[in-house]
Amino acid sequence: MDSLNKLKQSVASDAVTQDSGLTRRSFLQMGGLGIAAAMMPRWSLAHIDSGFAYHYRLTAEPAKAELVPGFTTDVLAFNGDIPAPVIRAKQGQPVRIEFTNKLNEPTTIHWHGLRIPIEMDGVPFLSQKPIMPGETFVYEFTPPDAGTFWYHPHMNSTEQLGRGLVGAMVVEEAIKPDFDVDEVLILKHWHLDKKGGWKALTRPRYAARMGTPGEWGTANGVNNPRYNFRPGSRVRLRLANVDNTMTYQLRLKGVKAQVIAIDGNPVLNPFPFEGHKIGPGMRLDLAFVMPEAAVANNKVVLEYQLGKFGFPIANFASTSESALPKKPLPKLAMNPIPVPDIENAETLPFVFEWEGAISPVDEKGETHDTFWLINRRPWQGMGPGNIPDPVADLTLGKSYIFDLKNNTQYHHPIHIHGHTFLVLEIDGEPVTPFYTDTVLLGKNGRAKAAFVADNPGRWMYHCHVIEHMKTGLMGYVKVS
Ligand SMILES: [Cu+2]
């Protein structure tokens, strides 16, 4: 319990520091300084000049993109762009996103990992009505936590996410840590052939197993992009796995990096990065100092590993500029997430299992395969008349330990909305507690994850392998 006490102290003291930072910040803004536009990375979404600091217009629309060089692919894109624009918000400051649906089907937008009110969670029927083609819905919320998050539709997800509607959302700290480079990489394997033509996004045979993998690997929409950093730069690399299917076993060659945040949330003590798995929906923030060109042999490579082999995701080269003076890597403040009361927490078991059931066709002639179950129950296809009972009825303010058990041979990244888990145990072994919104269960894996049910509403609780979710592995918890 010693580690939990340390965590509690750190969360409390960081919250005080960040609060005083916020006060100073709002004071500066009243003085007319506003937001420094020059700080915005090149592909961040532009602010609307409305006097409201974090005000954006976002669309989802059909577009064309060159993913495989030399070929054009019909995609679905936010503001018509691949990669989707990074949405920048600030911890403790309201953000307003005027979203217009320019698709020819309904949609909603979910802000993955943000602890915000249920009305803004972007889940059809549970939290809002679907946004119909041509309609605009205004999402407005104040992110309590800083970090690397992401956004995506929560309707027809295999298609809408699969064809490109996936973007990063960066919530900056109330007091910004002093990195020289802050780069976002969104990782996605597209279901494309060598000429940029679409292949099947889902096949029942794979949906019932690990999910259907795409074949064209990209970071920020580009296969193995190159980034150039000045030697000595203190780099913060924000990695987000926005893939429908892939779990990436990551490694970094050519430099020693530190893990500074997992799934958006700073870790209490950064630790050396020696490989890490991120399942669909998960993120990882790394920090490193860019080596001199000669030391790095001109290249630092981010790879994912399959068996013995490494495949490049992105590479980083040192520029020929003189090295920046040595400075220590900045430390991130802990997010103000309540530390659960473990002694008095109620433990709830959740078993994730496989069943093979090809359902008969429905009235529209479509089949709805069911392959996956939570506590012996599948839920697939959301509709106004298709909301089952919650998988758990939680009392507002109470602490819970979810005892997660994967009785299958495949990975399941288990995601909860509106709350953030504190992971206590993995595969029966205690771990240094860390916060996450998505717990990756390995083959026949187990995990114990605790949280305070402090956000009232009906919150999705599902696997983030999209085909698993769509074929049964989803449910919701009710907090009241
Ligand atoms: Cu799954």
XYZ file of N, CA and C and ligand atoms in Angstrom, residues 207 209-211 280 352 372 406 408 410-414 441 462-469 473, ligand 1:
73
model
N -12.588 -11.611 -37.343
C -13.345 -10.949 -36.271
C -13.468 -11.890 -35.072
N -11.278 -13.940 -34.218
C -9.938 -14.206 -33.687
C -9.296 -12.873 -33.288
N -8.147 -12.513 -33.899
C -7.497 -11.287 -33.416
C -8.036 -10.015 -34.048
N -8.937 -10.127 -34.999
C -9.391 -8.965 -35.750
C -8.689 -8.946 -37.096
N -5.105 -1.328 -29.555
C -5.940 -0.297 -30.152
C -6.507 0.640 -29.086
N -14.159 -12.287 -19.952
C -14.282 -12.062 -21.400
C -14.075 -13.399 -22.085
N -18.165 -12.670 -29.130
C -17.524 -12.327 -27.864
C -18.543 -11.969 -26.794
N -9.459 -12.633 -19.033
C -9.570 -12.947 -20.458
C -9.464 -14.450 -20.642
N -9.615 -16.083 -23.361
C -9.435 -16.344 -24.792
C -7.961 -16.249 -25.160
N -6.698 -14.322 -27.439
C -6.425 -13.083 -28.167
C -6.359 -11.899 -27.212
N -5.631 -10.864 -27.643
C -5.526 -9.645 -26.842
C -6.855 -8.906 -26.811
N -7.186 -8.335 -25.676
C -8.346 -7.442 -25.593
C -7.970 -6.186 -24.808
N -7.911 -5.031 -25.478
C -7.725 -3.769 -24.765
C -9.080 -3.291 -24.239
N -9.278 -3.386 -22.937
C -10.590 -3.101 -22.344
C -10.647 -1.636 -21.911
N -5.430 -6.781 -21.924
C -5.375 -8.150 -21.417
C -4.713 -9.014 -22.479
N -15.857 -1.499 -23.055
C -15.786 -2.395 -24.210
C -14.358 -2.662 -24.638
N -14.220 -3.673 -25.473
C -12.933 -3.964 -26.087
C -12.717 -2.967 -27.216
N -11.450 -2.503 -27.398
C -11.184 -1.531 -28.455
C -10.672 -2.164 -29.747
N -10.622 -3.511 -29.789
C -10.483 -4.147 -31.101
C -11.883 -4.000 -31.695
N -11.997 -3.159 -32.724
C -13.328 -2.724 -33.161
C -14.216 -3.914 -33.549
N -13.641 -4.892 -34.217
C -14.474 -6.046 -34.600
C -14.912 -6.865 -33.386
N -14.104 -6.881 -32.334
C -14.545 -7.575 -31.107
C -15.736 -6.841 -30.505
N -15.611 -5.514 -30.460
C -16.708 -4.699 -29.924
C -17.981 -4.909 -30.734
N -18.331 -7.834 -27.775
C -17.541 -7.513 -26.583
C -17.723 -6.049 -26.170
Cu -11.162 -7.698 -27.885
